[in-house]
Coordinates of N, CA and C in Angstrom, one line a residue:
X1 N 45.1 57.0 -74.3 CA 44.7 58.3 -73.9 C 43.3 58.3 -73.4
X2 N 43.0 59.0 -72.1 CA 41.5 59.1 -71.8 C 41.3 60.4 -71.9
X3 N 39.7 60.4 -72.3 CA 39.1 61.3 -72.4 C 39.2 62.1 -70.8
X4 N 38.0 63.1 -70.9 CA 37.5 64.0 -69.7 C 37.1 63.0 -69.1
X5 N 36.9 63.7 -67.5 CA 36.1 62.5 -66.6 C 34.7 63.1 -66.8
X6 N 34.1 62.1 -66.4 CA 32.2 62.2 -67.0 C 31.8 62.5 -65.3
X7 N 31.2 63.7 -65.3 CA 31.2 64.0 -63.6 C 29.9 63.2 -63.4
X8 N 28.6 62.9 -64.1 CA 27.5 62.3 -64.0 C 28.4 60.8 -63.3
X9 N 29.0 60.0 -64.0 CA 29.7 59.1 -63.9 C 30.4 58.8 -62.5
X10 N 31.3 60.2 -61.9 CA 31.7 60.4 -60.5 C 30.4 60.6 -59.6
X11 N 29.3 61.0 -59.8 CA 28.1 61.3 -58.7 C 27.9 59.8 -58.5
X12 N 27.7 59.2 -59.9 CA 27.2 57.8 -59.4 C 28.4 56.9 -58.6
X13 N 29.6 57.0 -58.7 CA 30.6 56.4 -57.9 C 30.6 56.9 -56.8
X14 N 30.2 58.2 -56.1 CA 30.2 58.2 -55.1 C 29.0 58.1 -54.3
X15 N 27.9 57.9 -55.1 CA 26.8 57.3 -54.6 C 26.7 56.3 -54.1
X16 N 27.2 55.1 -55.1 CA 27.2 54.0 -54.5 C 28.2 53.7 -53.6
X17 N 29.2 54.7 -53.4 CA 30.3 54.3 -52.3 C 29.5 54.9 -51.1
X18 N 28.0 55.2 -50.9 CA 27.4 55.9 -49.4 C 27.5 57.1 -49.5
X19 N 28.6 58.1 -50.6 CA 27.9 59.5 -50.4 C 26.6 60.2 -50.2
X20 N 26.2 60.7 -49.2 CA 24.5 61.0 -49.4 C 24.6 62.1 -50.3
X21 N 25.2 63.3 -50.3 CA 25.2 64.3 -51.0 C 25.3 64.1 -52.4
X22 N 26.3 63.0 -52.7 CA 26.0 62.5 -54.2 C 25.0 62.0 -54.8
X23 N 24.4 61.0 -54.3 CA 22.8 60.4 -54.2 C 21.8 61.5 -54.0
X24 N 22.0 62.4 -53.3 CA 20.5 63.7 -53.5 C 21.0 64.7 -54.9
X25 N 22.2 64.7 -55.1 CA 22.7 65.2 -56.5 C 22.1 64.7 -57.4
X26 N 22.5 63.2 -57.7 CA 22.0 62.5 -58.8 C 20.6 62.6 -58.6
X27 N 19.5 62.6 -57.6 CA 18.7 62.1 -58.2 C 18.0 63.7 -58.0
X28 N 18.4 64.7 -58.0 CA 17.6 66.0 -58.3 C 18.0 66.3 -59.6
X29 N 19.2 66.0 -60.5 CA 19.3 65.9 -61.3 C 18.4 65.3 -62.5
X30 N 17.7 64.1 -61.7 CA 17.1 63.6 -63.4 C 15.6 63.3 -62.4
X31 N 15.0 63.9 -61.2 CA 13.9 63.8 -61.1 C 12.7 64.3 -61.8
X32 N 13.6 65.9 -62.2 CA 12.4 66.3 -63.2 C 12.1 65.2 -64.6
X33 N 13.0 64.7 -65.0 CA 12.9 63.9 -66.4 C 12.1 62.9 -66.1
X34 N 12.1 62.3 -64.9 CA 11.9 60.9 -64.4 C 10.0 61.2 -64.3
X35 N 9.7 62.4 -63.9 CA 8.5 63.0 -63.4 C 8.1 63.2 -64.8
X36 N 8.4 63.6 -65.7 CA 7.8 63.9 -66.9 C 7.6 62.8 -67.8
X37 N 8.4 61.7 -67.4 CA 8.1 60.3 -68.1 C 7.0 59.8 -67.6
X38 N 6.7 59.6 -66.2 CA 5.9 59.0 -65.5 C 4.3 59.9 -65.8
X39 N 4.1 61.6 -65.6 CA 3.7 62.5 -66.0 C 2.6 61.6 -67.2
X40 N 3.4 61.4 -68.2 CA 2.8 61.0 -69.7 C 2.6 59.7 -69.3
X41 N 3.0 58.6 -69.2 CA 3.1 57.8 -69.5 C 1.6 57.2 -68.5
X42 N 1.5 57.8 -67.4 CA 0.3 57.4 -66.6 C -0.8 58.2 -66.5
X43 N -0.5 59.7 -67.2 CA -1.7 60.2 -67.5 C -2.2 61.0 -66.4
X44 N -2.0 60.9 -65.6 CA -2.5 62.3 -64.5 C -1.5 62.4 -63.3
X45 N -1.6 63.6 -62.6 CA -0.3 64.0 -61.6 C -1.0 63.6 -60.5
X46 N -1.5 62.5 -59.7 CA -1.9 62.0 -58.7 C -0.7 60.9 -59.0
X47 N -1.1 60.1 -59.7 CA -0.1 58.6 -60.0 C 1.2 59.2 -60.6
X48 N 1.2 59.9 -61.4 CA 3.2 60.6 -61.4 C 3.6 60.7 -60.7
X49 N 3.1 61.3 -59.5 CA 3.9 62.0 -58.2 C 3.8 60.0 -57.6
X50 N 3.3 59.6 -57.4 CA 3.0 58.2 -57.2 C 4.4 57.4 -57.7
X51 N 4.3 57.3 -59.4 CA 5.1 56.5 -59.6 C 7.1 57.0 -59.7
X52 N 6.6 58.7 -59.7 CA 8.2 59.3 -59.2 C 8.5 58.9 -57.8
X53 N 7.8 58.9 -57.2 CA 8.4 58.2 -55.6 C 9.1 57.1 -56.0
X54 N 8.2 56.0 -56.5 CA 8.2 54.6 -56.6 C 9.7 54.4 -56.8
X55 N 9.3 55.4 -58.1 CA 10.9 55.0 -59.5 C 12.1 55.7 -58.6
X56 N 12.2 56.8 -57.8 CA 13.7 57.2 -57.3 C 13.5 56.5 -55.6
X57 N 12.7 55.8 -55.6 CA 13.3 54.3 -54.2 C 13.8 53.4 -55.0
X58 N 13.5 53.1 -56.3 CA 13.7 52.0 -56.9 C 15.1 52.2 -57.3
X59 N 15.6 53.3 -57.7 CA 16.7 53.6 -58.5 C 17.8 53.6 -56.9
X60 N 17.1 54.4 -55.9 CA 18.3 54.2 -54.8 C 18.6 53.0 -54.4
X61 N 17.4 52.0 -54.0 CA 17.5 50.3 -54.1 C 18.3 49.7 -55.2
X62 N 18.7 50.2 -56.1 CA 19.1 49.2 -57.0 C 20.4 50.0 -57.4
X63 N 20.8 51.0 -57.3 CA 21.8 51.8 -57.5 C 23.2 50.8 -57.2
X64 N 23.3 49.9 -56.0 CA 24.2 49.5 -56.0 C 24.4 48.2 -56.8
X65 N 23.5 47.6 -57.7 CA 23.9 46.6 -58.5 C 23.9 47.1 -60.1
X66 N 24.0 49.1 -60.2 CA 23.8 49.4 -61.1 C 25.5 49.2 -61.8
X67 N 25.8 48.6 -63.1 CA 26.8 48.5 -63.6 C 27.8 49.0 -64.7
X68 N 26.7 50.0 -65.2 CA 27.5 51.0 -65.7 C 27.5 50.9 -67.3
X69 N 26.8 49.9 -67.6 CA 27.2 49.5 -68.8 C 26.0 50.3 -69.9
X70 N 25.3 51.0 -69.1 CA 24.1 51.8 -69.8 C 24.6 53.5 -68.8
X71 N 24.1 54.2 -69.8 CA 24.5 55.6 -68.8 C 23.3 55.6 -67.8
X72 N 23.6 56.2 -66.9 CA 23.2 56.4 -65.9 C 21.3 56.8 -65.8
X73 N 21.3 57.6 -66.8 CA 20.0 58.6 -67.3 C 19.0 57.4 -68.0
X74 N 20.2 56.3 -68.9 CA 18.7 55.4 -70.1 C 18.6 54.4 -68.6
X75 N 19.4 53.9 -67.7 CA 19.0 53.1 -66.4 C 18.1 53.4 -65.8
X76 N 17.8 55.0 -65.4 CA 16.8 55.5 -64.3 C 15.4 55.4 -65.1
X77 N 15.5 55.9 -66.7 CA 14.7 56.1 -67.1 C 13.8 55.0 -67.3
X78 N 14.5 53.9 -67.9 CA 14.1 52.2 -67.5 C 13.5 51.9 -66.3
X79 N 13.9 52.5 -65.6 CA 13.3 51.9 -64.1 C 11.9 52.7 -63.5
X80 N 11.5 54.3 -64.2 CA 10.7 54.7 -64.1 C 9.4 54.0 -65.3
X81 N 10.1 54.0 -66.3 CA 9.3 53.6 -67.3 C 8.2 52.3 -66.5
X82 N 9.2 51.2 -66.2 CA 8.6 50.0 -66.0 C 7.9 50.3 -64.5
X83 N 8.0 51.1 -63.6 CA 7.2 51.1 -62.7 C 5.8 52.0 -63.3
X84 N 6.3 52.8 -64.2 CA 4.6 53.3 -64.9 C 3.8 52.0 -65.3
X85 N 4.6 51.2 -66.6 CA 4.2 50.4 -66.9 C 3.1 49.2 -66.1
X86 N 3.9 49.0 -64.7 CA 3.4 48.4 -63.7 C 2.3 48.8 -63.2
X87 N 2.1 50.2 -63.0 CA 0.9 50.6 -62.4 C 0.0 50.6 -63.6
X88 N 0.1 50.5 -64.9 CA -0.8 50.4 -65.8 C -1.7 49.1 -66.2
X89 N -0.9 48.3 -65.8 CA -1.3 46.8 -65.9 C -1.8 46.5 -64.8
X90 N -1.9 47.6 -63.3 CA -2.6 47.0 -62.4 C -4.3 47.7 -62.6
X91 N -3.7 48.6 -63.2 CA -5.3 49.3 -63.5 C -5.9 49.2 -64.7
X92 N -5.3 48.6 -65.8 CA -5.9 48.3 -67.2 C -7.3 48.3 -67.4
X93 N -8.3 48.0 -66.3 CA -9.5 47.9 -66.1 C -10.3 49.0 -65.3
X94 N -9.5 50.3 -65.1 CA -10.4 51.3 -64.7 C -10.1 52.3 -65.3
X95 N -10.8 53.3 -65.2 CA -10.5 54.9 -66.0 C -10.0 55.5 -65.6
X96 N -9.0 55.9 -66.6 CA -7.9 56.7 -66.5 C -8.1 58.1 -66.3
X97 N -7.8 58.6 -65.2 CA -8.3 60.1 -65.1 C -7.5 61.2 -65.8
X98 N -7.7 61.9 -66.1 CA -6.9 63.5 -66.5 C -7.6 64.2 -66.2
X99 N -6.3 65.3 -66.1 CA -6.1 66.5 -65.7 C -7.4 67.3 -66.5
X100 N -8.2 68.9 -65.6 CA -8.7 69.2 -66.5 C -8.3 70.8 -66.9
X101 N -7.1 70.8 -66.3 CA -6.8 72.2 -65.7 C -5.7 72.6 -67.4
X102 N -5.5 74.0 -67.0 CA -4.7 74.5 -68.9 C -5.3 73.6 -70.1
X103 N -6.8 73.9 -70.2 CA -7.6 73.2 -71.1 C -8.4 74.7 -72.1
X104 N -7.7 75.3 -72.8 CA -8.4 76.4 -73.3 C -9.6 75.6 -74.1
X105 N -10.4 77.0 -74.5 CA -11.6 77.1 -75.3 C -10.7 77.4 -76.6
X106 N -11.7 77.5 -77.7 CA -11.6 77.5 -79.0 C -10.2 77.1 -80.0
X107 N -10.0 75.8 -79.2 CA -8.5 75.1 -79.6 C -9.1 74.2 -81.0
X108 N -8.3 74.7 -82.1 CA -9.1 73.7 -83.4 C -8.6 72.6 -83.8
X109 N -8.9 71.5 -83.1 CA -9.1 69.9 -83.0 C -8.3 70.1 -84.0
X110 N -9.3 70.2 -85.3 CA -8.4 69.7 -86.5 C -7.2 70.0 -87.2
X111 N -6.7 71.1 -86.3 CA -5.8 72.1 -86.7 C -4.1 70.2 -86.6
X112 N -4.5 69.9 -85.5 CA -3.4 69.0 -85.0 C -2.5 67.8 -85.8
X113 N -1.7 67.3 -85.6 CA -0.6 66.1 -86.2 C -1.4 66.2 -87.7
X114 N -0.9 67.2 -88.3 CA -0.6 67.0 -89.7 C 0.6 66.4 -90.1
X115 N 1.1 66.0 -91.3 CA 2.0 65.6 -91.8 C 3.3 66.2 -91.2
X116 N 4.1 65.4 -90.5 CA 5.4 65.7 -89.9 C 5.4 66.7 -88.4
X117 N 4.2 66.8 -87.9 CA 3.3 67.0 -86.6 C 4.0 65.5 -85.9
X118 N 4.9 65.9 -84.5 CA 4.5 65.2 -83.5 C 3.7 65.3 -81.9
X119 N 3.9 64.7 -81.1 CA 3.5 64.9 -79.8 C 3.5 65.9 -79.4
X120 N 5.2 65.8 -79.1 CA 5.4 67.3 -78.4 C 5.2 68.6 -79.5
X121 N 5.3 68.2 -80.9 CA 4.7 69.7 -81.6 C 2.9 70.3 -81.0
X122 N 2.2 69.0 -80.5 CA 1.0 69.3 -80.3 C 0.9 70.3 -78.8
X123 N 1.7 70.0 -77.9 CA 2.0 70.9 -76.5 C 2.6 71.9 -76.8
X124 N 3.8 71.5 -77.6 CA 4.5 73.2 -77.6 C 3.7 74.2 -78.5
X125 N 3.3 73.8 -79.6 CA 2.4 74.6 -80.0 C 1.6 75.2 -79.6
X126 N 0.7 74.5 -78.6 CA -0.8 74.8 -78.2 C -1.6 74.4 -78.9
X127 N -1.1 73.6 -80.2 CA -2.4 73.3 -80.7 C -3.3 72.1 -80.4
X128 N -3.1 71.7 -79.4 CA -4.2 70.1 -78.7 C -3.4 70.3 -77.1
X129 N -4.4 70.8 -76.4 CA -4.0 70.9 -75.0 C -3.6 69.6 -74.1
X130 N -2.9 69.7 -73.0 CA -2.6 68.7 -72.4 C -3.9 67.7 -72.0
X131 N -5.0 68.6 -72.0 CA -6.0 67.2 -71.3 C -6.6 65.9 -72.8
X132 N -6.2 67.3 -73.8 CA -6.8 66.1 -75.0 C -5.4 65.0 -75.4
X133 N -4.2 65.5 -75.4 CA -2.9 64.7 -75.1 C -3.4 63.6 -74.7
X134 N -3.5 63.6 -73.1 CA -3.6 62.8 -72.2 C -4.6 61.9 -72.7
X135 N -5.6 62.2 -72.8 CA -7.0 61.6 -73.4 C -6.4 60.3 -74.6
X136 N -5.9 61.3 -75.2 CA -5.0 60.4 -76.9 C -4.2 59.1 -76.2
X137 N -3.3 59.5 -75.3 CA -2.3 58.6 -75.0 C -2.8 57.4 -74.0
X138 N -4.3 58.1 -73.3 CA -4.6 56.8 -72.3 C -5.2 55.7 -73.2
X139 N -5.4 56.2 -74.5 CA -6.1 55.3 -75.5 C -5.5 54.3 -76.1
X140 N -3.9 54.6 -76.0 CA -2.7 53.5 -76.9 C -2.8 52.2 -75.6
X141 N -2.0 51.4 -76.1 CA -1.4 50.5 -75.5 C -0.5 50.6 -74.8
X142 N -0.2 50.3 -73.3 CA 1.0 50.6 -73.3 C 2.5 50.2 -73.6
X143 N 2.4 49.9 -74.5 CA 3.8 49.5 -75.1 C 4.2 50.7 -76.2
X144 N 3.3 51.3 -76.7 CA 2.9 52.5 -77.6 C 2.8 53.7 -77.0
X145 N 2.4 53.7 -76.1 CA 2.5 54.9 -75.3 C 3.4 55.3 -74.8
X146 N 4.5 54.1 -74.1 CA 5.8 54.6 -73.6 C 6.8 54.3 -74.7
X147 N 6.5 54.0 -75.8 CA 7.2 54.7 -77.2 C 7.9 55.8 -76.9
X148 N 6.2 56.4 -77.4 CA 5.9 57.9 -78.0 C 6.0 58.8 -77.1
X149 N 5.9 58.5 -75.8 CA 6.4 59.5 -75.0 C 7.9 59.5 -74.5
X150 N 8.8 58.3 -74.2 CA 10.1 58.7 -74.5 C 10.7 59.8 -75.3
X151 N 10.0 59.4 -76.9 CA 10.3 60.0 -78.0 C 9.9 61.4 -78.2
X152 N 9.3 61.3 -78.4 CA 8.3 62.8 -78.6 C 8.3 64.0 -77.9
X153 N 7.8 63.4 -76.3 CA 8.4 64.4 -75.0 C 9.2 64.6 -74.3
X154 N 9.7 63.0 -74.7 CA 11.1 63.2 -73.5 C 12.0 63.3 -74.3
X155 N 12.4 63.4 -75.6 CA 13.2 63.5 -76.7 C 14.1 62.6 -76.8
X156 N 14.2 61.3 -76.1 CA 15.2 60.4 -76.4 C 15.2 60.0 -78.0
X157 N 16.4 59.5 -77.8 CA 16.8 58.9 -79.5 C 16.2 57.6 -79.5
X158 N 16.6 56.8 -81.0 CA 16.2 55.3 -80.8 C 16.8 54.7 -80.2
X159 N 17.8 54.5 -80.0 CA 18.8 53.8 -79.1 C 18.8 54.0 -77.4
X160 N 18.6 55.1 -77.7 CA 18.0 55.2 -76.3 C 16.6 54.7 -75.2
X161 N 15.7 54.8 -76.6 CA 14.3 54.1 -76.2 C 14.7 53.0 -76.1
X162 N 15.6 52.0 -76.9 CA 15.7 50.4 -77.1 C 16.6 50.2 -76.0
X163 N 17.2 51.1 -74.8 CA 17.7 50.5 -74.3 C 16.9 50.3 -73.0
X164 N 15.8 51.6 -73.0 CA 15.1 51.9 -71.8 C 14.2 50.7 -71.8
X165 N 13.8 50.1 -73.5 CA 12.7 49.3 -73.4 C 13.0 48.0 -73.6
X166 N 14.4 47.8 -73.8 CA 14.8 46.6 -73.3 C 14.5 45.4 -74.8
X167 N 14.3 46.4 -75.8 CA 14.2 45.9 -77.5 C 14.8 46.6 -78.4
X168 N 14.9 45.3 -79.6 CA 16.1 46.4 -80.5 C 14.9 48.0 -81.0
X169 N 16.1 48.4 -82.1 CA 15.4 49.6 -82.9 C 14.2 49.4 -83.7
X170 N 14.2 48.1 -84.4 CA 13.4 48.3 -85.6 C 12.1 47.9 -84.6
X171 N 11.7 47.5 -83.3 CA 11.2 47.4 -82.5 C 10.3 48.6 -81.9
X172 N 11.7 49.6 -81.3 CA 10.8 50.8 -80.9 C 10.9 51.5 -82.6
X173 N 11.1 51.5 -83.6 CA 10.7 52.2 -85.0 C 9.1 52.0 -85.2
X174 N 8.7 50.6 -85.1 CA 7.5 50.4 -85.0 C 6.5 50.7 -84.5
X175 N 7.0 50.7 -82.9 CA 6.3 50.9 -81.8 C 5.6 52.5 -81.8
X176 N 6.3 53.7 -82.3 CA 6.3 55.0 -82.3 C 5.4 54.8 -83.6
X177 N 5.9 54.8 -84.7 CA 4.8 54.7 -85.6 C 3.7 54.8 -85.5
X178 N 3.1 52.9 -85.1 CA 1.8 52.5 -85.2 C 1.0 53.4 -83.7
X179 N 2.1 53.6 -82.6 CA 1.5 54.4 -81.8 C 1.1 56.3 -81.7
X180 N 2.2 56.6 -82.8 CA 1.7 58.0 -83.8 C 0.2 57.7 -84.1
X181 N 0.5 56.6 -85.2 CA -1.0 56.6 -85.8 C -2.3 56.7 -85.1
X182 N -2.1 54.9 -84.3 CA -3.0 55.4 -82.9 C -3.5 56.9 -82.4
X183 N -2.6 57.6 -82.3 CA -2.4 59.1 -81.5 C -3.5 59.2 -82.3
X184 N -3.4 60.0 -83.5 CA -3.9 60.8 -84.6 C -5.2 60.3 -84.9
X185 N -5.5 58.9 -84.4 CA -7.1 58.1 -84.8 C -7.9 59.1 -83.4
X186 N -7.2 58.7 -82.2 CA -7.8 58.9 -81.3 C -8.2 60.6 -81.3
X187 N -7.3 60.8 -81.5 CA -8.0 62.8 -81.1 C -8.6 62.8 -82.6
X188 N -9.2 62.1 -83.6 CA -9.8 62.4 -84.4 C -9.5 63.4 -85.5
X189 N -7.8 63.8 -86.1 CA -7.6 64.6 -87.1 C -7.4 63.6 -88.3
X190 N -8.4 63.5 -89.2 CA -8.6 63.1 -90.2 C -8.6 64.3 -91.6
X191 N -8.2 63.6 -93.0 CA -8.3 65.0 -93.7 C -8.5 63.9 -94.9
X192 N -10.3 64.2 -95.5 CA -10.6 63.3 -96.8 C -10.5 61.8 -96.5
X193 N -10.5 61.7 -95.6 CA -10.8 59.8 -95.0 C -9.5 59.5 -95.1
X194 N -8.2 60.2 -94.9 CA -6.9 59.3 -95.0 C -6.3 60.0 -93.4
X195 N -6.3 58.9 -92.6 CA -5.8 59.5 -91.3 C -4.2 60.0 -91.4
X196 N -4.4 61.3 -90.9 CA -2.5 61.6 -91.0 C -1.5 61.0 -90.0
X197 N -0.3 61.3 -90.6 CA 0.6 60.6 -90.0 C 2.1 61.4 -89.7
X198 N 2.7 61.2 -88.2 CA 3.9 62.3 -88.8 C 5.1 61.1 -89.2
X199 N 6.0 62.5 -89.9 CA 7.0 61.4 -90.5 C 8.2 61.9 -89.3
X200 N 8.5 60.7 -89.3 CA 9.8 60.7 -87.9 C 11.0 61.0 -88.1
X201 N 11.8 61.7 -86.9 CA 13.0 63.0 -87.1 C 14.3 61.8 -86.1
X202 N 14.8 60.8 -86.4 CA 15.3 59.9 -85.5 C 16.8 61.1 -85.5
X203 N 17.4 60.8 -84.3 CA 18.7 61.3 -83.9 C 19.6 60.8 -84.0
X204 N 19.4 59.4 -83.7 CA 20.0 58.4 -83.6 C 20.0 57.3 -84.9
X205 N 20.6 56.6 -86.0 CA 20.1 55.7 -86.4 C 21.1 54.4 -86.2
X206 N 20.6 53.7 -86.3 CA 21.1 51.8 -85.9 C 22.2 51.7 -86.4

C-alpha cells in the first residue's frame, strides 16, 4: 500500500524532467531558508545575497544528478551550507563585516544564553541583537558555526544537520555544544566565573 504522493517530490520530478515552472516552484520555495542559512552562516547580507545566488545555480546545476535518496530540502541545504563554507575559507584571513542596522541601545549583554538559552532564543527574544549574534558567530569556527546555525536558526534536527554535514550525530552533538559554548565565551555572558551553557532540545534522536 502507498502512502500520499509527496508533492515536494513531484516538483522535483518535474524539474528535472525540464519543467521550468516546476524549477521556479521549487526553488522559491526553499530560497528564503537557503538565504537564512547563508544569512548566518557568512555573517552579513552583501555575501548571503552572494552565496544565495551561488547555492540556487548550484542546486539547478546539480538537480539533475540529484537522487532522491536525501529529501529534497537536507540536499539544497547541503549545497548552500558548503558554498558558505567555501567562501569562508576563501576569506579566513580578512574581517568579517556586519550588519549595523536593528542594533538597539540599552540591550543587557548579560541578560543572554543563560542556562537552556539558545541562539535563536537570543533574536527572538531581543535579548542580544543581530549585530552582536553575528559578531559571536564570526568568532566560531566554521564547522561550529554552521552547527549552530542549522540548529538553532534554521531549526533543523540532528539527523538532519548529519545529513547536511555529511557526519554522523554524535558528531554534529558535539559540534553545537562546544560551538554553544564558544557562542556564550564570545559575547561575554559569564555568571561567577562559570561560563553558561544551554542545554539542548534535539527533535530528532539517533
Amino acid at each position: 500500500m502507498t502512502g500520499p504522493p509527496n508533492p515536494e517530490q513531484a516538483l522535483v520530478e518535474a524539474a528535472r524532467g525540464g519543467d521550468r515552472a516546476a524549477l521556479d516552484r521549487l526553488l522559491r520555495d526553499h530560497q528564503g531558508r537557503i538565504h537564512a542559512i547563508c544569512r548566518r552562516i557568512t555573517g552579513n547580507d552583501a555575501d548571503a545575497l552572494d552565496a544565495t545566488q551561488d547555492a540556487l545555480i548550484a542546486i539547478v546545476r546539480g538537480l539533475p544528478a540529484f537522487d532522491g535518496r536525501a529529501r529534497f530540502s537536507t540536499w539544497a541545504y547541503r549545497v548552500a551550507t558548503n558554498v558558505c563554507l567555501d567562501e569562508l575559507r576563501r576569506r579566513k584571513r580578512r574581517p568579517v563585516p556586519v550588519d549595523t542596522e536593528l542594533h538597539p541601545t540599552g540591550t543587557d549583554d548579560g541578560a543572554a544564553l543563560r542556562t537552556g538559552t539558545t541562539t535563536a532564543d537570543l533574536v527572538a527574544d531581543g535579548v542580544a541583537d543581530r549585530l552582536l549574534v553575528d559578531d559571536a558567530l564570526a568568532r566560531l569556527a566554521p564547522e561550529f558555526r554552521a552547527a549552530v546555525v542549522l540548529r538553532d536558526l534554521c531549526q533543523l534536527d540532528y539527523a538532519e544537520i548529519a545529513e547536511v554535514l555529511d557526519v554522523p550525530i554524535g558528531t554534529v552533538r558535539s559540534r553545537i555544544a562546544r560551538g554553544r559554548g564558544q557562542l556564550a565565551d564570545a559575547i561575554g555572558h559569564t555568571e561567577g566565573g562559570n561560563s553558561t551553557r544551554s542545554t539542548d532540545r534535539p527533535t530528532t534522536e539517533p
